[in-house]
Coordinates of C-alpha atoms in Angstrom, one line a residue:
X21 CA 20.7 -12.8 1.8
X22 CA 23.0 -9.8 2.3
X23 CA 20.3 -7.1 2.0
X24 CA 18.7 -5.4 5.0
X25 CA 15.1 -4.6 5.8
X26 CA 15.4 -1.1 4.5
X27 CA 16.3 -2.5 1.1
X28 CA 12.9 -4.3 1.1
X29 CA 10.9 -1.5 2.7
X30 CA 11.7 1.8 0.9
X31 CA 9.8 4.0 3.4
X32 CA 12.5 3.1 6.0
X33 CA 15.0 5.0 3.9
X34 CA 12.7 8.0 3.4
X35 CA 11.6 8.3 7.0
X36 CA 13.5 9.3 10.1
X37 CA 13.4 5.7 11.2
X38 CA 15.6 6.3 14.3
X39 CA 12.8 8.3 15.8
X40 CA 10.1 5.6 15.3
X41 CA 9.6 3.8 18.6
X42 CA 8.4 0.6 17.1
X43 CA 11.9 0.2 15.5
X44 CA 14.2 1.6 18.2
X45 CA 12.4 -0.4 21.0
X46 CA 13.4 -3.8 19.6
X47 CA 15.7 -4.5 22.6
X48 CA 17.3 -7.7 21.3
X49 CA 18.5 -6.1 18.1
X50 CA 21.4 -3.7 17.5
X51 CA 21.0 0.1 16.8
X52 CA 19.8 0.9 13.3
X53 CA 19.2 -2.9 12.8
X54 CA 16.8 -2.2 9.9
X55 CA 19.7 -1.0 7.7
X56 CA 22.6 -2.8 9.2
X57 CA 21.4 -6.4 9.9
X58 CA 21.2 -8.8 6.9
X59 CA 17.8 -10.3 6.5
X60 CA 19.2 -13.8 7.1
X61 CA 20.3 -12.8 10.6
X62 CA 17.2 -10.8 11.2
X63 CA 14.9 -13.7 10.3
X64 CA 16.9 -15.8 12.7
X65 CA 15.9 -13.6 15.6
X66 CA 12.5 -12.3 14.5
X67 CA 10.2 -14.8 12.7
X68 CA 8.2 -13.9 9.5
X69 CA 4.9 -13.4 11.5
X70 CA 6.5 -10.9 13.9
X71 CA 8.2 -9.0 11.2
X72 CA 4.9 -8.9 9.2
X73 CA 3.1 -7.5 12.2
X74 CA 5.8 -4.9 12.8
X75 CA 5.7 -3.6 9.2
X76 CA 1.9 -3.6 9.3
X77 CA 1.9 -1.4 12.4
X78 CA 4.5 0.9 10.7
X79 CA 2.4 1.2 7.6
X80 CA -0.8 2.0 9.4
X81 CA 0.7 4.4 12.0
X82 CA 3.5 6.1 10.0
X83 CA 2.8 5.6 6.3
X84 CA -1.0 5.5 6.0
X85 CA -1.0 7.2 2.6
X86 CA 1.6 4.9 1.1
X87 CA 0.4 2.3 -1.4
X88 CA 0.8 -1.3 0.0
X89 CA 3.0 -2.1 -3.0
X90 CA 5.2 0.9 -2.2
X91 CA 5.7 -0.2 1.4
X92 CA 6.9 -3.6 0.3
X93 CA 7.6 -3.7 -3.5
X94 CA 8.4 -7.4 -3.3
X95 CA 4.6 -8.0 -3.2
X96 CA 4.5 -7.3 -6.9
X97 CA 6.4 -10.6 -7.7
X98 CA 4.6 -12.6 -5.0
X99 CA 2.2 -15.3 -6.1
X100 CA -1.2 -14.2 -4.7
X101 CA -1.9 -17.8 -3.7
X102 CA 1.0 -17.5 -1.2
X103 CA -1.0 -14.9 0.8
X104 CA -3.8 -17.4 1.4
X105 CA -5.9 -15.7 4.0
X106 CA -9.7 -15.0 4.1
X107 CA -9.2 -11.3 4.7
X108 CA -6.9 -11.0 1.7
X109 CA -9.4 -12.9 -0.4
X110 CA -12.1 -10.3 0.6
X111 CA -9.8 -7.4 -0.1
X112 CA -8.7 -8.8 -3.4
X113 CA -12.3 -9.3 -4.5
X114 CA -13.1 -5.7 -3.6
X115 CA -10.0 -4.3 -5.4
X116 CA -10.7 -6.4 -8.5
X117 CA -7.1 -7.4 -9.2
X118 CA -3.7 -8.0 -7.5
X119 CA -2.2 -4.7 -8.8
X120 CA -5.4 -2.9 -7.7
X121 CA -5.0 -4.3 -4.2
X122 CA -1.4 -3.2 -4.0
X123 CA -2.3 0.3 -5.2
X124 CA -4.5 0.8 -2.1
X125 CA -3.0 2.6 0.8
X126 CA -3.4 1.5 4.4
X127 CA -5.8 4.4 5.0
X128 CA -7.9 3.4 2.0
X129 CA -8.0 -0.2 3.2
X130 CA -9.2 1.0 6.6
X131 CA -12.0 3.0 5.0
X132 CA -13.3 0.0 2.9
X133 CA -16.4 -1.7 4.3
X134 CA -16.1 -5.4 5.2
X135 CA -12.3 -5.2 5.1
X136 CA -10.1 -5.4 8.1
X137 CA -6.9 -3.6 7.1
X138 CA -4.6 -4.9 9.8
X139 CA -5.1 -8.6 9.1
X140 CA -4.9 -8.0 5.4
X141 CA -1.6 -6.2 5.6
X142 CA -0.2 -8.6 8.1
X143 CA -1.0 -11.6 5.8
X144 CA 0.5 -9.8 2.8
X145 CA 3.7 -8.7 4.5
X146 CA 4.2 -12.0 6.3
X147 CA 3.9 -14.0 3.0
X148 CA 6.9 -12.1 1.6
X149 CA 9.0 -12.6 4.7
X150 CA 8.0 -16.3 4.9
X151 CA 9.6 -16.7 1.5
X152 CA 12.8 -15.2 2.8
X153 CA 12.9 -17.2 6.1
X154 CA 15.3 -20.1 6.5
X155 CA 14.0 -23.4 5.4
X156 CA 12.7 -25.7 8.1
X157 CA 14.9 -28.6 7.2
X158 CA 17.7 -28.0 9.7
X159 CA 19.2 -30.9 11.6
X160 CA 18.1 -31.4 15.2
X161 CA 19.8 -29.0 17.5
X162 CA 20.4 -26.5 14.6
X163 CA 17.7 -24.1 15.9
X164 CA 16.8 -23.0 19.4
X165 CA 15.0 -20.2 21.1
X166 CA 16.0 -17.4 23.4
X167 CA 13.2 -15.6 25.2
X168 CA 10.7 -17.1 22.8
X169 CA 12.5 -15.9 19.6
X170 CA 14.0 -18.4 17.2
X171 CA 17.8 -18.2 16.9
X172 CA 19.9 -19.9 14.3
X173 CA 23.1 -21.8 15.4
X174 CA 26.0 -22.2 13.1
X175 CA 27.3 -25.7 13.0
X176 CA 31.0 -25.6 14.1
X177 CA 33.6 -26.8 11.5
X178 CA 35.7 -29.8 12.4
X179 CA 38.7 -29.0 14.6
X180 CA 41.6 -28.5 12.3
X181 CA 43.9 -26.7 14.7
X182 CA 42.5 -23.2 14.0
X183 CA 40.8 -21.8 17.0
X184 CA 38.9 -19.2 15.0
X185 CA 37.7 -21.5 12.2
X186 CA 34.0 -20.9 12.6
X187 CA 34.1 -17.1 13.0
X188 CA 35.1 -16.4 9.4
X189 CA 31.9 -16.9 7.3
X190 CA 28.5 -15.3 7.9
X191 CA 25.7 -17.9 7.6
X192 CA 24.0 -16.3 4.6
X193 CA 21.7 -19.1 3.6
X194 CA 20.6 -22.4 5.2
X195 CA 19.5 -24.1 1.9
X196 CA 22.1 -26.4 0.4
X197 CA 20.8 -25.5 -3.1
X198 CA 20.8 -21.7 -2.5
X199 CA 22.4 -19.7 -5.3
X200 CA 24.1 -17.6 -2.6
X201 CA 25.3 -20.3 -0.2
X202 CA 28.6 -19.5 1.6
X203 CA 31.6 -21.7 0.8
X204 CA 33.3 -24.0 3.3
X205 CA 34.0 -22.4 6.7
X206 CA 37.7 -21.7 6.3
X207 CA 39.6 -19.3 8.5
X208 CA 40.4 -17.0 5.6
X209 CA 42.2 -14.2 7.7
X210 CA 44.7 -16.8 8.9
X211 CA 45.1 -18.2 5.4
X212 CA 45.9 -14.7 4.0
X213 CA 48.1 -13.7 6.9
X214 CA 50.2 -16.8 6.4
X215 CA 51.0 -15.8 2.8
X216 CA 51.6 -12.1 3.4
X217 CA 53.2 -11.9 6.8
X218 CA 56.9 -11.6 5.8
X219 CA 56.9 -8.5 3.5
X220 CA 59.6 -5.9 3.9
X221 CA 58.6 -2.4 5.0
X222 CA 58.5 -0.8 1.6
X223 CA 56.5 -3.5 0.0
X224 CA 54.1 -3.4 3.0
X225 CA 53.6 0.3 2.4
X226 CA 52.9 -0.3 -1.3
X227 CA 50.4 -3.1 -0.3
X228 CA 48.6 -0.8 2.1
X229 CA 48.5 2.3 -0.1
X230 CA 48.4 1.1 -3.7
X231 CA 47.1 -2.5 -3.9
X232 CA 44.8 -3.4 -1.0
X233 CA 42.8 -0.2 -0.8
X234 CA 39.8 1.3 -2.5
X235 CA 41.4 4.7 -2.7
X236 CA 45.0 4.3 -3.9
X237 CA 47.6 6.9 -3.1
X238 CA 49.4 8.6 -6.1
X239 CA 52.7 7.0 -7.0
X240 CA 54.5 10.3 -6.7
X241 CA 53.1 11.0 -3.2
X242 CA 54.1 7.6 -1.9
X243 CA 57.5 7.9 -3.5
X244 CA 58.1 11.2 -1.7
X245 CA 56.9 9.7 1.6
X246 CA 59.4 6.8 1.3
X247 CA 62.2 9.0 -0.2
X248 CA 62.5 6.7 -3.2
X249 CA 61.9 7.2 -6.9
X250 CA 58.4 6.6 -8.4
X251 CA 60.0 3.9 -10.6
X252 CA 60.9 1.9 -7.5
X253 CA 57.3 2.2 -6.2
X254 CA 56.0 1.0 -9.5
X255 CA 58.5 -1.9 -9.5
X256 CA 57.4 -3.0 -6.0
X257 CA 53.7 -2.8 -7.0
X258 CA 54.3 -4.9 -10.1
X259 CA 56.2 -7.5 -8.1
X260 CA 53.5 -7.6 -5.4
X261 CA 50.7 -8.0 -7.9
X262 CA 52.6 -10.8 -9.6
X263 CA 53.1 -12.5 -6.3
X264 CA 49.4 -12.1 -5.5
X265 CA 48.5 -13.8 -8.8
X266 CA 50.9 -16.6 -8.1
X267 CA 49.4 -17.2 -4.7
X268 CA 45.9 -17.2 -6.0
X269 CA 46.9 -20.1 -8.3
X270 CA 48.5 -22.2 -5.5
X271 CA 46.7 -25.3 -4.1
X272 CA 46.5 -23.7 -0.6
X273 CA 44.5 -20.8 -2.1
X274 CA 41.8 -23.1 -3.6
X275 CA 39.2 -22.4 -0.8
X276 CA 39.8 -18.7 -1.4
X277 CA 39.2 -19.1 -5.1
X278 CA 36.0 -20.8 -4.3
X279 CA 35.1 -17.9 -2.1
X280 CA 35.7 -15.5 -5.0
X281 CA 33.5 -17.6 -7.2
X282 CA 30.7 -17.5 -4.6
X283 CA 31.1 -13.7 -4.2
X284 CA 30.7 -13.0 -7.9
X285 CA 27.3 -14.8 -7.7
X286 CA 26.4 -12.8 -4.6
X287 CA 27.4 -9.5 -6.2
X288 CA 26.0 -9.9 -9.7
X289 CA 27.0 -7.5 -12.4
X290 CA 26.8 -4.5 -10.0
X291 CA 26.4 -4.2 -6.2
X292 CA 27.0 -1.6 -3.5
X293 CA 30.3 -2.0 -1.7
X294 CA 28.3 -2.5 1.5
X295 CA 27.0 -5.8 0.0
X296 CA 30.5 -7.1 -0.3
X297 CA 31.5 -5.9 3.1
X298 CA 28.5 -7.5 4.7
X299 CA 28.7 -10.8 2.7
X300 CA 30.6 -12.6 5.4
X301 CA 31.7 -11.6 8.9
X302 CA 35.4 -12.0 8.2
X303 CA 35.3 -9.3 5.5
X304 CA 34.9 -6.8 8.3
X305 CA 38.0 -8.1 10.2
X306 CA 41.5 -6.5 10.1
X307 CA 44.2 -8.5 8.4
X308 CA 47.1 -8.5 10.8
X309 CA 49.7 -9.0 8.0
X310 CA 48.5 -6.0 6.0
X311 CA 46.8 -3.9 8.6
X312 CA 43.8 -3.3 6.3
X313 CA 40.2 -4.4 6.4
X314 CA 39.8 -7.9 4.9
X315 CA 37.3 -6.6 2.3
X316 CA 40.1 -4.4 0.8
X317 CA 42.1 -7.5 0.1
X318 CA 39.0 -9.2 -1.4
X319 CA 38.3 -6.2 -3.8
X320 CA 41.9 -6.4 -5.0
X321 CA 41.5 -10.0 -5.9
X322 CA 38.1 -9.6 -7.7
X323 CA 40.0 -8.8 -10.9
X324 CA 36.9 -8.6 -13.1
X325 CA 35.3 -5.9 -10.9
X326 CA 36.0 -2.1 -10.7
X327 CA 35.3 0.2 -7.8
X328 CA 33.4 3.3 -8.7
X329 CA 32.3 5.4 -5.8
X330 CA 30.0 3.2 -3.6
X331 CA 29.6 0.5 -6.3
X332 CA 31.4 -2.6 -7.4
X333 CA 30.8 -3.2 -11.1
X334 CA 31.9 -6.0 -13.4
X335 CA 33.4 -4.1 -16.3
X336 CA 32.9 -0.5 -17.2
X337 CA 30.4 1.4 -15.1
X338 CA 29.8 4.0 -17.8
X339 CA 28.8 1.2 -20.2
X340 CA 26.5 -0.3 -17.7
X341 CA 24.9 3.1 -17.0
X342 CA 24.3 3.5 -20.7
X343 CA 22.8 0.0 -21.1
X344 CA 20.5 0.8 -18.1
X345 CA 19.3 4.1 -19.6
X346 CA 18.6 2.4 -23.0
X347 CA 16.5 -0.3 -21.3
X348 CA 14.3 2.4 -19.6
X349 CA 14.1 4.9 -22.4
X350 CA 13.5 2.3 -25.1
X351 CA 10.6 0.6 -23.2
X352 CA 7.3 0.5 -25.0
X353 CA 5.9 3.0 -22.5
X354 CA 7.4 4.7 -19.4
X355 CA 7.7 1.7 -17.1
X356 CA 6.3 1.3 -13.6
X357 CA 8.7 0.7 -10.8
X358 CA 8.1 -3.0 -10.8
X359 CA 8.7 -3.2 -14.6
X360 CA 11.8 -1.1 -14.4
X361 CA 13.2 -3.4 -11.7
X362 CA 12.4 -6.4 -13.9
X363 CA 14.2 -4.7 -16.8
X364 CA 17.3 -4.0 -14.8
X365 CA 17.4 -7.5 -13.4
X366 CA 17.9 -8.7 -17.0
X367 CA 21.3 -7.0 -17.0
X368 CA 22.5 -9.3 -14.2
X369 CA 21.8 -6.9 -11.4
X370 CA 20.2 -8.7 -8.4
X371 CA 16.5 -7.7 -7.7
X372 CA 17.4 -6.7 -4.1
X373 CA 19.7 -3.9 -5.3
X374 CA 18.0 -3.1 -8.6
X375 CA 16.1 0.0 -7.2
X376 CA 19.3 1.3 -5.5
X377 CA 21.1 0.9 -8.8
X378 CA 18.4 2.8 -10.7
X379 CA 18.7 5.6 -8.2
X380 CA 22.4 5.8 -8.7
X381 CA 22.4 6.1 -12.5
X382 CA 23.0 9.8 -13.2
X383 CA 21.2 9.8 -16.5
X384 CA 18.0 8.6 -14.8
X385 CA 17.8 11.8 -12.7
X386 CA 17.3 14.2 -15.6
X387 CA 14.5 16.7 -15.1
X388 CA 13.4 19.8 -17.0
X389 CA 15.4 22.8 -16.0
X390 CA 12.5 24.3 -14.0
X391 CA 11.4 20.9 -12.6
X392 CA 8.1 21.0 -14.5
X393 CA 6.4 17.9 -15.8
X394 CA 7.1 17.1 -19.5
X395 CA 4.3 17.3 -22.1
X396 CA 2.6 14.2 -23.3
X397 CA 2.1 12.7 -26.7
X398 CA -1.3 12.0 -28.3
X399 CA -1.2 8.4 -27.1
X400 CA -0.7 9.4 -23.5
X401 CA 3.0 8.5 -23.3
X402 CA 5.4 11.2 -22.0
X403 CA 7.1 13.1 -24.8
X404 CA 10.6 13.9 -23.6
X405 CA 9.9 12.1 -20.4
X406 CA 12.9 12.1 -18.0
X407 CA 14.5 8.7 -18.1
X408 CA 14.3 8.6 -14.3
X409 CA 10.4 8.8 -14.3
X410 CA 9.9 5.2 -13.4
X411 CA 6.2 5.4 -12.4
X412 CA 3.7 5.7 -15.2
X413 CA 1.3 8.5 -14.3
X414 CA -1.3 7.0 -16.6
X415 CA -1.5 4.1 -14.1
X416 CA -1.9 6.4 -11.1
X417 CA -5.2 7.0 -9.4
X418 CA -6.9 10.3 -9.6
X419 CA -4.6 11.5 -12.4
X420 CA -6.2 12.5 -15.7
X421 CA -4.8 13.8 -19.0
X422 CA -6.7 17.0 -20.0
X423 CA -7.1 18.4 -23.5
X424 CA -4.0 20.6 -22.9
X425 CA -1.9 17.4 -23.0
X426 CA -0.9 17.6 -19.3
X427 CA -1.7 15.2 -16.5
X428 CA -3.7 16.7 -13.7
X429 CA -4.2 15.4 -10.2
X430 CA -7.7 15.5 -8.7
X431 CA -7.9 16.4 -5.0
X432 CA -11.2 15.8 -3.3
X433 CA -11.5 18.6 -0.8
X434 CA -12.0 17.8 2.9
X435 CA -12.5 19.9 5.9
X436 CA -8.9 19.1 7.0
X437 CA -7.6 20.5 3.7
X438 CA -9.6 23.7 4.2
X439 CA -8.0 24.0 7.7
X440 CA -4.5 23.8 6.2
X441 CA -3.6 20.1 6.5
X442 CA -1.1 18.5 4.2
X443 CA -2.5 17.2 1.0
X444 CA -1.1 13.9 -0.1
X445 CA -0.4 13.0 -3.8
X446 CA 0.2 9.6 -5.3
X447 CA 3.9 8.8 -5.9
X448 CA 3.3 8.4 -9.6
X449 CA 2.1 12.0 -9.9
X450 CA 5.0 13.2 -7.7
X451 CA 7.4 11.5 -10.1
X452 CA 5.6 13.1 -13.1
X453 CA 6.2 16.5 -11.4
X454 CA 9.9 15.6 -11.1
X455 CA 9.7 15.4 -7.3
X456 CA 12.1 12.8 -5.6
X457 CA 12.1 11.2 -2.2
X458 CA 13.6 13.5 0.4
X459 CA 13.1 16.6 -1.7
X460 CA 11.2 19.8 -0.8
X461 CA 10.5 22.3 -3.5
X462 CA 8.5 25.5 -3.5
X463 CA 6.4 26.3 -6.6
X464 CA 4.6 29.5 -7.4
X465 CA 0.8 29.8 -7.8
X466 CA -1.7 32.6 -8.2
X467 CA -2.2 32.5 -4.4
X468 CA 1.5 32.5 -3.5
X469 CA 4.1 29.8 -3.2
X470 CA 3.1 26.2 -2.4
X471 CA 5.6 23.7 -1.1
X472 CA 5.9 20.3 -2.7
X473 CA 7.5 17.8 -0.3
X474 CA 8.4 14.1 -0.2
X475 CA 9.3 13.1 3.3
X476 CA 7.6 9.9 4.4
X477 CA 5.2 10.4 1.5
X478 CA 4.8 13.0 -1.3
X479 CA 2.3 15.8 -1.0
X480 CA 1.6 19.5 -0.8
X481 CA 2.4 21.1 2.5
X482 CA -0.9 23.0 2.4
X483 CA -3.4 24.2 -0.2
X484 CA -5.3 26.4 2.2
X485 CA -4.6 29.7 0.5
X486 CA -5.5 28.3 -2.9
X487 CA -8.7 26.6 -1.6
X488 CA -9.7 29.9 0.0
X489 CA -9.0 31.8 -3.2
X490 CA -11.3 29.6 -5.3
X491 CA -13.9 29.4 -2.5
X492 CA -13.7 25.7 -2.4
X493 CA -15.9 23.8 0.0
X494 CA -15.8 20.3 1.4
X495 CA -16.9 17.7 -1.2
X496 CA -15.6 19.8 -4.1
X497 CA -12.6 19.1 -6.3
X498 CA -9.5 20.9 -7.4
X499 CA -7.4 19.7 -10.3
X500 CA -3.7 20.5 -10.1
X501 CA -0.7 20.4 -12.5
X502 CA 2.5 22.4 -13.3
X503 CA 2.9 24.7 -16.3
X504 CA 6.0 24.8 -18.5
X505 CA 7.3 27.6 -16.4
X506 CA 6.8 25.6 -13.2
X507 CA 3.7 27.5 -12.1
X508 CA 1.1 25.5 -10.2
X509 CA -2.1 25.6 -12.2
X510 CA -5.4 25.1 -10.4
X511 CA -8.9 24.2 -11.7
X512 CA -11.8 24.2 -9.3
X513 CA -15.1 22.2 -9.6
X514 CA -17.7 22.6 -6.9
X515 CA -19.4 19.5 -5.5
X516 CA -22.0 18.0 -7.8
X517 CA -25.6 19.0 -7.1
X518 CA -27.8 16.3 -8.5
X519 CA -27.2 14.7 -11.9
X520 CA -26.9 11.0 -12.8
X521 CA -24.0 8.7 -12.2
X522 CA -22.6 9.1 -15.7
X523 CA -22.4 12.9 -15.3
X524 CA -20.8 12.5 -11.9
X525 CA -18.2 10.1 -13.2
X526 CA -17.3 12.5 -16.0
X527 CA -17.1 15.3 -13.5
X528 CA -14.5 13.3 -11.5
X529 CA -12.2 13.3 -14.6
X530 CA -12.7 17.0 -15.2
X531 CA -15.3 16.8 -18.0
X532 CA -18.4 19.0 -17.4
X533 CA -20.2 19.2 -20.8
X534 CA -23.9 18.4 -20.4
X535 CA -25.9 15.6 -22.0
X536 CA -23.3 12.8 -22.2
X537 CA -24.3 9.2 -22.8
X538 CA -22.8 6.2 -21.1
X539 CA -21.0 5.3 -24.4
X540 CA -19.5 8.8 -24.6
X541 CA -18.5 8.6 -21.0
X542 CA -16.5 5.4 -21.7
X543 CA -14.6 7.2 -24.6
X544 CA -13.9 10.4 -22.6
X545 CA -12.7 8.6 -19.4
X546 CA -10.6 6.1 -21.5
X547 CA -8.9 9.1 -23.2
X548 CA -8.3 10.9 -20.0
X549 CA -6.5 7.9 -18.4
X550 CA -4.2 7.5 -21.4
X551 CA -6.0 4.7 -23.4
X552 CA -6.1 5.1 -27.2
X553 CA -8.2 3.7 -29.9
X554 CA -11.6 2.1 -29.5
X555 CA -12.1 1.1 -25.9
X556 CA -14.9 -1.1 -24.6
X557 CA -16.3 -0.8 -21.1
X558 CA -14.7 -4.0 -19.7
X559 CA -11.2 -2.8 -20.8
X560 CA -11.8 0.6 -19.2
X561 CA -13.0 -1.0 -15.9
X562 CA -9.9 -3.3 -15.9
X563 CA -7.6 -0.2 -16.3
X564 CA -9.5 1.7 -13.6
X565 CA -9.0 -1.2 -11.2
X566 CA -5.3 -1.3 -11.9
X567 CA -5.1 2.4 -11.2
X568 CA -7.3 2.2 -8.0
X569 CA -10.1 4.5 -9.2
X570 CA -12.9 2.5 -7.5
X571 CA -15.1 5.6 -7.3
X572 CA -15.3 5.8 -11.1
X573 CA -16.0 2.0 -11.3
X574 CA -18.9 2.3 -8.9
X575 CA -20.4 5.2 -10.9
X576 CA -20.1 3.4 -14.3
X577 CA -22.3 0.7 -12.9

């Protein structure tokens, strides 16, 4: 379990986490523990309940507008039965479906009658962490407590004359049947040093600068440094690599070969270098014989892998990039994040690094030159959609496709908006506009520039000038999108005065023609959320629940 908490909780990467007191005040944990401490070790110090409560507090205090599923995406693959809690059952019943519940934000949960947001979130988050926690089948004495917190103890290896025998391997998993269980606890640094301790100076220089490094020096440069010909350097490198191959096949290297086999399972087809470095404690040690970090030696012996930037890839990284892009682009419809992660996992990339891999593929960052949203086809799918648009805007609440073919976001005007407060937007709509986490981008409007920003959450820094320009009042609505030229387009609808529930529902999707029947309302709303063909009311309600448009469901009766 070589991933960290920030790999599971994306807002920790988007926020200035170091300034969040709830994180920095965990006195028993190292600095920046949320991105440096593997989950296996974290769950040995902080139990699942405590961690679930911590993430709940963070979600409610620091990310109230983030959807529950965006705070902890692993919830999408959790069996709802595992979050067996009365409060969750109530919330699930109100939301109508598991995806509908995960689409709610902490703030929306808090605003729901009969729902207690904190117990719901705690139960959901704890259920995920409980799945990751060490199994409770450890032998007596294998677990103890310090200041009330459970701490795992690594069982010492039998004394074989090596004083450092138990320090070499990080205890990644406690389960004997775990697919990522560490091999036998061998003192690998001593094993390697014994084989490579008697090299001559020139071979040692070649080992350091050409073989056991992730940034090899040029042959000519090393030759000039040693005042020998490049041919000699190449001869020394060839001889060293041959010796390395011979050593790997020797009986005494059998434990190390087992370690490499285990590592390929841990890494999958592609993994960040940090995953290799953190796989076991001894990877971070210096090898005395070579004067290099041990993980450099490991990379050199993983012959099927190539280093490319911050990634280790089995085979050609360009080919894997291409296969990834084809999976996303050739999907039946622009995939949601959870679906995209599932697709990428089919390539052999572990789920815990799948999102990071998607973010690293250059072709998945393509946007229109002006950053505007692409136009959409007749069936609601994005025509020319950037491959990196992983969230389907048609499944995003308060987003509606208007007759011009564009998706518009409805903002329900509040007094805070009129006073200049930030206006949040769903992350699916932010992705549709081409906005990415950490980005700030000004866009022009008829009332001056408006800033799009995605810090802890996506949103508009303020719409005050626009709302003033259109004479908006509390309870009214503005619909927003970007033109082909990147201009923010605005449509204002004042608050409804009277009218039946059907007219009110149509107004919320931007349709104001009078005299509509309930049957016509179903057709109009279905079209505006991207459904095609004849749609019956139950199908429409199911899709609205998935999107989180509970206001429309209540008006449809």
